[in-house]
Coordinates of C-alpha atoms and ligand atoms in Angstrom, one line a residue:
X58 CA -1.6 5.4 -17.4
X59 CA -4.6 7.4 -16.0
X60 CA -5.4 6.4 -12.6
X61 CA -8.2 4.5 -12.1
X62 CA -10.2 6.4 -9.7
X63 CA -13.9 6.3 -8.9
X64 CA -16.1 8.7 -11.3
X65 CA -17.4 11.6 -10.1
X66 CA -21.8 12.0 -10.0
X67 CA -23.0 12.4 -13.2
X68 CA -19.7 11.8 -15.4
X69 CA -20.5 11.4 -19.1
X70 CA -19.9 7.9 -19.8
X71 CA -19.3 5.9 -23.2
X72 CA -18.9 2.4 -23.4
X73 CA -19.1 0.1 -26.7
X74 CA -19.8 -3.5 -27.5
X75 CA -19.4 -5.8 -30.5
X76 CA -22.1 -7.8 -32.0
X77 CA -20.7 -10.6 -32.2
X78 CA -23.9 -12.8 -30.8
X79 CA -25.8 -12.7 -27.3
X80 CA -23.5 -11.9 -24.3
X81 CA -22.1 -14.4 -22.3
X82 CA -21.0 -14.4 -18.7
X83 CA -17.3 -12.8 -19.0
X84 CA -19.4 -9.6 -21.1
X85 CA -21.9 -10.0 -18.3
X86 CA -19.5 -9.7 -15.5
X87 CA -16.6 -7.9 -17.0
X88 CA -19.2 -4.9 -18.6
X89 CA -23.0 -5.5 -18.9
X90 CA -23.7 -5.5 -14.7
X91 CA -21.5 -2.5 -14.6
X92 CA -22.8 -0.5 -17.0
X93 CA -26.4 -1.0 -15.1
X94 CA -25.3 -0.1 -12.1
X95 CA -23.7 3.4 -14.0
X96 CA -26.5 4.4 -15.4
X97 CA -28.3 5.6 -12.1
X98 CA -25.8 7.8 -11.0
X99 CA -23.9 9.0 -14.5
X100 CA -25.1 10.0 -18.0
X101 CA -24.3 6.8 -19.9
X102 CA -23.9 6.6 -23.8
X103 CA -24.1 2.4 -24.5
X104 CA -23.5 1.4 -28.0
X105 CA -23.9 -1.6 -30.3
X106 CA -20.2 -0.9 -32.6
X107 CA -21.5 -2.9 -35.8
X108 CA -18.6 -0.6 -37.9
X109 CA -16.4 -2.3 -35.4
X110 CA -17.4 -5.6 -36.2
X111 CA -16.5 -5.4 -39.8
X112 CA -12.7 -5.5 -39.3
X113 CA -13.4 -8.9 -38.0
X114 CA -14.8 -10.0 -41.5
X115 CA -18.4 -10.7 -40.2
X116 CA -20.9 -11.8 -42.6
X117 CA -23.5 -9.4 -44.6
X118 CA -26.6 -11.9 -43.5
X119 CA -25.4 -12.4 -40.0
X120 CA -24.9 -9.0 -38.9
X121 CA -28.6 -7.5 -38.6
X122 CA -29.4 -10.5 -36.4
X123 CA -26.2 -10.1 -34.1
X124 CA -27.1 -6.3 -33.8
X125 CA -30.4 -7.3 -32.7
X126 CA -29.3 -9.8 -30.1
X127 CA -27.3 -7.9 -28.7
X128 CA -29.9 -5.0 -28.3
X129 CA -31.8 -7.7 -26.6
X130 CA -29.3 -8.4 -23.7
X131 CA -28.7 -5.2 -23.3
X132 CA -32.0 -4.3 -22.4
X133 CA -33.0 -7.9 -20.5
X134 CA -30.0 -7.0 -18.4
X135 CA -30.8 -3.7 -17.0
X136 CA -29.7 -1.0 -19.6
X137 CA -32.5 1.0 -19.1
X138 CA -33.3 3.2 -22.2
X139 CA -35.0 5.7 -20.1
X140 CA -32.2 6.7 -18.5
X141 CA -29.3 6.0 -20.8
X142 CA -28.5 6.7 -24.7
X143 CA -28.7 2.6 -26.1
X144 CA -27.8 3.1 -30.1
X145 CA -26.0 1.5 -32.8
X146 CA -23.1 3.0 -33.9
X147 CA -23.7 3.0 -37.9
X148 CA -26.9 5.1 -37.0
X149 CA -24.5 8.5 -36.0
X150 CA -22.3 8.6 -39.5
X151 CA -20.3 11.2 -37.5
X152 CA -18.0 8.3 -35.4
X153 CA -16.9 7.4 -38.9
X154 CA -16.4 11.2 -39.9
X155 CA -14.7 11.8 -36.6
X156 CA -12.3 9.0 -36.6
X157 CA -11.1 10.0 -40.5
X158 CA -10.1 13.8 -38.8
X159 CA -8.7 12.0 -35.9
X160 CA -6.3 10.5 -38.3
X161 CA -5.1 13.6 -38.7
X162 CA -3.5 13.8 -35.5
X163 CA -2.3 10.2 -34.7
X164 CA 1.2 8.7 -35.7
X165 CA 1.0 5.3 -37.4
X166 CA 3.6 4.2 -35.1
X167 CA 1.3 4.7 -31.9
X168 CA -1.2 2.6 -34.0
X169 CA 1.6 -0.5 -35.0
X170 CA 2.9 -0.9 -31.2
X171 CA -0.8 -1.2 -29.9
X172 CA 0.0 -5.1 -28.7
X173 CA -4.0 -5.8 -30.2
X174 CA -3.3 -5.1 -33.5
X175 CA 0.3 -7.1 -32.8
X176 CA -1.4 -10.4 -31.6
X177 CA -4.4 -10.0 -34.6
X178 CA -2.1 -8.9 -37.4
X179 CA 0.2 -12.1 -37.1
X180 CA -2.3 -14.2 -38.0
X181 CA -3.2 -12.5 -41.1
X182 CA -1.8 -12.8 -44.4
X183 CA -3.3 -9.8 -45.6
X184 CA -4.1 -7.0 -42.7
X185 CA -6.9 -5.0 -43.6
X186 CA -5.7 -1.2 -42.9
X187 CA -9.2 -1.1 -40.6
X188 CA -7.7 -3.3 -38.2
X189 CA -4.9 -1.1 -37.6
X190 CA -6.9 2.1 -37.5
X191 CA -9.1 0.4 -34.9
X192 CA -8.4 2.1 -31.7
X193 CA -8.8 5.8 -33.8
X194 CA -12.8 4.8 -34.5
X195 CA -12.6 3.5 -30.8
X196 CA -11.2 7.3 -29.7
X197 CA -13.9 8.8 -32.0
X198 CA -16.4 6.9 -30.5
X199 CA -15.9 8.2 -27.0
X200 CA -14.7 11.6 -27.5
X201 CA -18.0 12.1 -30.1
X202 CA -19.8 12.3 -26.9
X203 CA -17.2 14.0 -24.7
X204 CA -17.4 11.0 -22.6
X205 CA -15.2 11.1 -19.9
X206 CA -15.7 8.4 -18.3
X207 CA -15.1 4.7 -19.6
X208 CA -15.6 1.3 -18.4
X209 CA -13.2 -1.4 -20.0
X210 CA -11.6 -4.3 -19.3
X211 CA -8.0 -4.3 -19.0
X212 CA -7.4 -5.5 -22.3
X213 CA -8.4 -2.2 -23.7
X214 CA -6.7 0.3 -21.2
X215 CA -4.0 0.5 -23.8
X216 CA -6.7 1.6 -26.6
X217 CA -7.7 4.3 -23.9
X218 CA -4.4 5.5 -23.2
X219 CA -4.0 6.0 -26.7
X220 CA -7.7 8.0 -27.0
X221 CA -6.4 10.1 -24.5
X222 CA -2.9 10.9 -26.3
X223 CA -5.3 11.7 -29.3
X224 CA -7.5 13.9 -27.3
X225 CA -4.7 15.9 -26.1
X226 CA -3.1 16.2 -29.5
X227 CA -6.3 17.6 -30.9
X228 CA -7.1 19.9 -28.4
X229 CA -3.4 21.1 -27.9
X230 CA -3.3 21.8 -31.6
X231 CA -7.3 23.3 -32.9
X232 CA -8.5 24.1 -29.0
X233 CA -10.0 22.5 -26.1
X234 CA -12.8 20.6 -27.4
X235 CA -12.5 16.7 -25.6
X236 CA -12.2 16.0 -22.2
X237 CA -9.5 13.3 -22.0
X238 CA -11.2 9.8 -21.5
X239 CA -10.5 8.1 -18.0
X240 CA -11.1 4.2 -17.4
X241 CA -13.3 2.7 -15.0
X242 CA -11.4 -0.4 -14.6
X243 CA -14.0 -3.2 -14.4
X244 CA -14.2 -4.7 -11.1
X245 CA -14.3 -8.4 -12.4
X246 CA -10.9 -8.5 -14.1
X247 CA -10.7 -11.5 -16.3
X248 CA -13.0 -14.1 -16.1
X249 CA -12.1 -17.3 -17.6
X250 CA -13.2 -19.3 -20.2
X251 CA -14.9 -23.0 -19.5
X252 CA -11.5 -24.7 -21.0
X253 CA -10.3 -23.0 -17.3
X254 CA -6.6 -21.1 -19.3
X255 CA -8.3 -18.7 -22.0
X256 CA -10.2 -15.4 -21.2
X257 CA -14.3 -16.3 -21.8
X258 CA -14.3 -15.5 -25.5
X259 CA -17.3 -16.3 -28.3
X260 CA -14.1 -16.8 -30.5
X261 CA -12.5 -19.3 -28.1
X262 CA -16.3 -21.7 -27.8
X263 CA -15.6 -21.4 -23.9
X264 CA -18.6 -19.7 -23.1
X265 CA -22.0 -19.6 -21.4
X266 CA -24.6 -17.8 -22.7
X267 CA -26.4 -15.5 -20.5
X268 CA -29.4 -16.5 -21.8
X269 CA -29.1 -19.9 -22.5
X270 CA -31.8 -21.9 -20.5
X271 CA -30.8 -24.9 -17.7
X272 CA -30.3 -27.6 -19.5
X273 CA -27.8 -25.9 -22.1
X274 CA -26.5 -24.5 -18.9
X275 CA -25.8 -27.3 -17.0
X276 CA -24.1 -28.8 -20.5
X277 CA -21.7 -26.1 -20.9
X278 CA -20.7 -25.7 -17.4
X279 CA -20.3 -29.8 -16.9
X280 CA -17.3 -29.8 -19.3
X281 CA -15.6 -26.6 -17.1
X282 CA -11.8 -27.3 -16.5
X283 CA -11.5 -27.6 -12.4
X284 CA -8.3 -28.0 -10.6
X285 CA -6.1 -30.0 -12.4
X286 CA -4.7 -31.7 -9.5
X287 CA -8.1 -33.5 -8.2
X288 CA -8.1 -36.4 -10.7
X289 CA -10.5 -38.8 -8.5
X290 CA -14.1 -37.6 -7.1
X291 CA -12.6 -37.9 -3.5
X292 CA -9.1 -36.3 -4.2
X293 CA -8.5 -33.0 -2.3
X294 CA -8.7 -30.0 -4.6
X295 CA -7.8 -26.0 -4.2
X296 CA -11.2 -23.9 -4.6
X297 CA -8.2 -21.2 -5.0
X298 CA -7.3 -22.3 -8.4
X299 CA -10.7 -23.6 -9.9
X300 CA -12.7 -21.5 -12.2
X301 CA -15.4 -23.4 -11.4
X302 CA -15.4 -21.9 -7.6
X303 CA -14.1 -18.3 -9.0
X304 CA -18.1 -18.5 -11.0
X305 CA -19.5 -19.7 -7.6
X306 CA -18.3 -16.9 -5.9
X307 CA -20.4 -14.6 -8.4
X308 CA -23.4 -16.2 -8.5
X309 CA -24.0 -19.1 -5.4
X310 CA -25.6 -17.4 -2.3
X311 CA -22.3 -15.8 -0.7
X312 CA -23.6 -18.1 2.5
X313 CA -23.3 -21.4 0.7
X314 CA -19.5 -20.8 -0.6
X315 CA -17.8 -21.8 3.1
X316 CA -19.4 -24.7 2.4
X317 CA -18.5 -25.2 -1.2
X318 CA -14.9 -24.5 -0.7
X319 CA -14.4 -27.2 2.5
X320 CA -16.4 -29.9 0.7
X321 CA -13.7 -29.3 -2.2
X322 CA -11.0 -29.4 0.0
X323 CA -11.4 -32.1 1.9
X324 CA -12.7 -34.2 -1.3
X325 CA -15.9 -34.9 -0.3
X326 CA -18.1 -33.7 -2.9
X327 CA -16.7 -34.3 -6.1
X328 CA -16.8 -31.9 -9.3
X329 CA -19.7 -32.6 -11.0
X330 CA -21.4 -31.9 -8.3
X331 CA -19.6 -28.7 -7.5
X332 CA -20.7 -28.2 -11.3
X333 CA -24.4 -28.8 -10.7
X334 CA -25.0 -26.1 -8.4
X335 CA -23.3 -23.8 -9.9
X336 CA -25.4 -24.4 -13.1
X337 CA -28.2 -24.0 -10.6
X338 CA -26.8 -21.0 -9.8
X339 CA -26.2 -19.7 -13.1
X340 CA -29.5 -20.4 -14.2
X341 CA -31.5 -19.1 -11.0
X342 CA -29.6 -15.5 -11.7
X343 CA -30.5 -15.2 -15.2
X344 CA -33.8 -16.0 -14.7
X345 CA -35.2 -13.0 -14.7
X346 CA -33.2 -11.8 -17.6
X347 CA -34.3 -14.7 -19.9
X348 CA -38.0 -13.5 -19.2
X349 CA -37.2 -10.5 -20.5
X350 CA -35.5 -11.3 -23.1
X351 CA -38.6 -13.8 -24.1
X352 CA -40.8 -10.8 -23.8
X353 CA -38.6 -8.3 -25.8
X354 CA -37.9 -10.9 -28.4
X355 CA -41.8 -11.5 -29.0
X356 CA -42.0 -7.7 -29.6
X357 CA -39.0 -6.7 -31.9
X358 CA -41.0 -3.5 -33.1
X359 CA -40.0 -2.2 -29.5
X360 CA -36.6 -2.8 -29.6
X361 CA -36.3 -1.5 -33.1
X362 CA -37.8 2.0 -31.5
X363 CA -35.4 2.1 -28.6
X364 CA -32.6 1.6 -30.9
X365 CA -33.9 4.2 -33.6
X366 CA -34.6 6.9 -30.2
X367 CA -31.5 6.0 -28.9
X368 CA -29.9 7.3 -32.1
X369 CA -31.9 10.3 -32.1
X370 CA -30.6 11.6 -28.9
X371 CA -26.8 10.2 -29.7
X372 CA -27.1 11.6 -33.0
X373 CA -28.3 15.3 -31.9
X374 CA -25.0 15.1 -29.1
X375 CA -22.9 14.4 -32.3
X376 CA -23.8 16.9 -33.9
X377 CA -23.1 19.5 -31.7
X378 CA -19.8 18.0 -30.7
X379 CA -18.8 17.9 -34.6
X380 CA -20.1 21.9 -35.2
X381 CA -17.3 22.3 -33.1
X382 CA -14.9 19.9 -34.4
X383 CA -15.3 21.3 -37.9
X384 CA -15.3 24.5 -37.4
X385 CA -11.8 24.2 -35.2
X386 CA -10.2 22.5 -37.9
X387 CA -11.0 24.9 -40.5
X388 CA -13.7 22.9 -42.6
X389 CA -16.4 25.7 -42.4
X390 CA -15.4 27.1 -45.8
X391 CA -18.8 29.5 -46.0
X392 CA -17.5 31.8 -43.4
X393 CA -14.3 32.3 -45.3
X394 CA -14.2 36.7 -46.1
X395 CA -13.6 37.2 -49.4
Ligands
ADP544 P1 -15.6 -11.4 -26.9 O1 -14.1 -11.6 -26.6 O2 -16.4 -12.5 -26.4 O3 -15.8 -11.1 -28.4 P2 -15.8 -8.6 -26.5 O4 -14.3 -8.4 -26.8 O5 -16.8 -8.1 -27.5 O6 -16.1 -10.1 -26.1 O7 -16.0 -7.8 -25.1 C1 -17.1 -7.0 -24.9 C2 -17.0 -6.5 -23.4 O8 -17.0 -7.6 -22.5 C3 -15.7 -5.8 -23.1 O9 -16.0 -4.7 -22.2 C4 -14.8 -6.8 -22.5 O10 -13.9 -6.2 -21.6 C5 -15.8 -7.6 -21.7 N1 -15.4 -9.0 -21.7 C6 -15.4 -9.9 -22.7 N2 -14.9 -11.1 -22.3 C7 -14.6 -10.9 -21.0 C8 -14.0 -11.8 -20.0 N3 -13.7 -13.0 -20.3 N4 -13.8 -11.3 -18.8 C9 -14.1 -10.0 -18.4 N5 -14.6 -9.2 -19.3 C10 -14.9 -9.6 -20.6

């Protein structure tokens, strides 16, 4: 595996995320707050992957919407579209064009042992042939750019891995072309779902929305699984093993936690409580963000034009990066001599 070392100033980095509906807080704190804080001191590439989406059988009608609401957080969060490429990925047609040549160069075996298409397969009666060539869009995605930096979480260092084993096929057989891809493992790891034993997943209804506003806030986060050990209000419980502390420490004032913790351990104040400020919490941080978002969904006519000048720039960077690609692989038939 790569090491996970710092980036250098001004790496190239590309990093991709699925529409599948507004962010929540484990694609808040496992990506989104990262990425911001990577786009002031590296050339960042952030995309919406629609074309990824499809594997998972989304719907025609929903799709647009999902794209859309997920352009939103993006930009209520931080992403700044001054400073960093913000596109969807169906706008650059060359990901899809790159990922069919990358095909040529990756063994099918590399593709069935990938322990994501493993755990997804199995549950399919029918496995749609995208869901196994997955990780190659994923690898054309980031080496369209010549990204060599990326942000994941941990569940996708073994997709990386495998971009990299691609990169270095393809340049050790048609010439240096891609830098190979290194992670920036996220600093989060993985945060938990509300049921307090799955990772935060919109598939998995364990969730809190980003941008959800207090009330549905302090709904979600009252029915978060807490240390199974304190059954009564006044029982002793383990700030150590609660989730519900582990989303404290990320967003209650650092000064209130010593607090926090010896109140749960000595079992005098009970859960829902605990709960009720960190709902508080929750909602105080995202404040800001919800405005935003208000303001950026009253003018979707903006959005629409970051998205479509986002392209633009990504789509000119493809371009150059496929010239290249073609021509090394012999597709440039016009300059054959007769
Ligand atoms: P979901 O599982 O909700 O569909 P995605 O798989 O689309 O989320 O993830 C998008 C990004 O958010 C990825 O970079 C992923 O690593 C990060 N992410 C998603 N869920 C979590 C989580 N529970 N903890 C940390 N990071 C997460």
């Amino acid at each position: 595996m790569a090491e996970a070392t710092p980036p250098t100033p001004r790496s190239r980095i590309f990093s991709g995320m699925q529409p599948s509906g507004e962010a929540h807080l484990g694609n808040y704190l496992g990506a989104l707050r990262q990425w911001v804080q990577h786009q002031e001191e590296h050339d960042c590439f952030f995309c919406i992957v629609d074309q990824h989406a499809l594997t998972g059988g989304v719907s025609p009608d929903a799709l647009p919407a999902r794209v859309f609401d997920l352009a939103v957080s993006f930009l209520a969060v931080g992403l700044d579209p001054e400073e960093s490429v913000i596109f969807v990925q169906s706008d650059v047609q060359e990901h899809t064009e790159l990922a069919w040549l990358l095909n040529a160069v990756t063994p099918v075996g590399d593709l069935e042992r990938m322990t994501q298409y493993k755990d997804k397969s199995q549950r399919l009666e029918s496995i749609p042939a995208g869901l196994l060539n997955y990780p190659i869009l994923q690898a054309a995605d980031i080496l369209l750019y010549r990204a060599d930096r990326v942000p994941v979480g941990e569940d996708q260092l073994q997709h990386l891995e495998l971009a990299r084993e691609i990169a270095r096929r393809w340049n050790s057989r048609f010439g240096e072309v891609f830098p190979e891809p290194r992670p920036i493992l996220s600093r989060a790891g993985r945060i938990m779902g509300l049921d307090g034993d799955a990772k935060m997943s919109k598939s998995l209804d364990n969730t809190v929305r980003i941008l959800a506003e207090s009330d549905e806030v302090h709904r979600r986060v009252r029915t978060a699984v807490t240390d199974p050990q304190r059954v009564r209000r006044d029982d002793p419980g383990r700030p150590e093993v609660c989730n519900v502390y582990t989303l404290h420490k990320h967003f209650t004032d650092p000064e209130r936690l010593p607090d926090i913790a010896a109140q749960c351990r000595a079992g005098t104040r009970g859960c829902v409580d605990c709960k009720a400020i960190l709902a508080d919490s929750i909602t105080e941080h995202f404040e800001p963000v919800r405005e935003r978002a208000r303001e950026l969904a009253a003018t979707p006519g903006r959005v629409r034009e970051i998205l479509e000048a986002g392209a633009e720039r990504a789509r000119a960077e493809a371009a150059e990066t496929m010239g290249r690609v073609r021509e090394a692989m012999g597709l440039d038939w016009r300059s054959a001599s007769p």
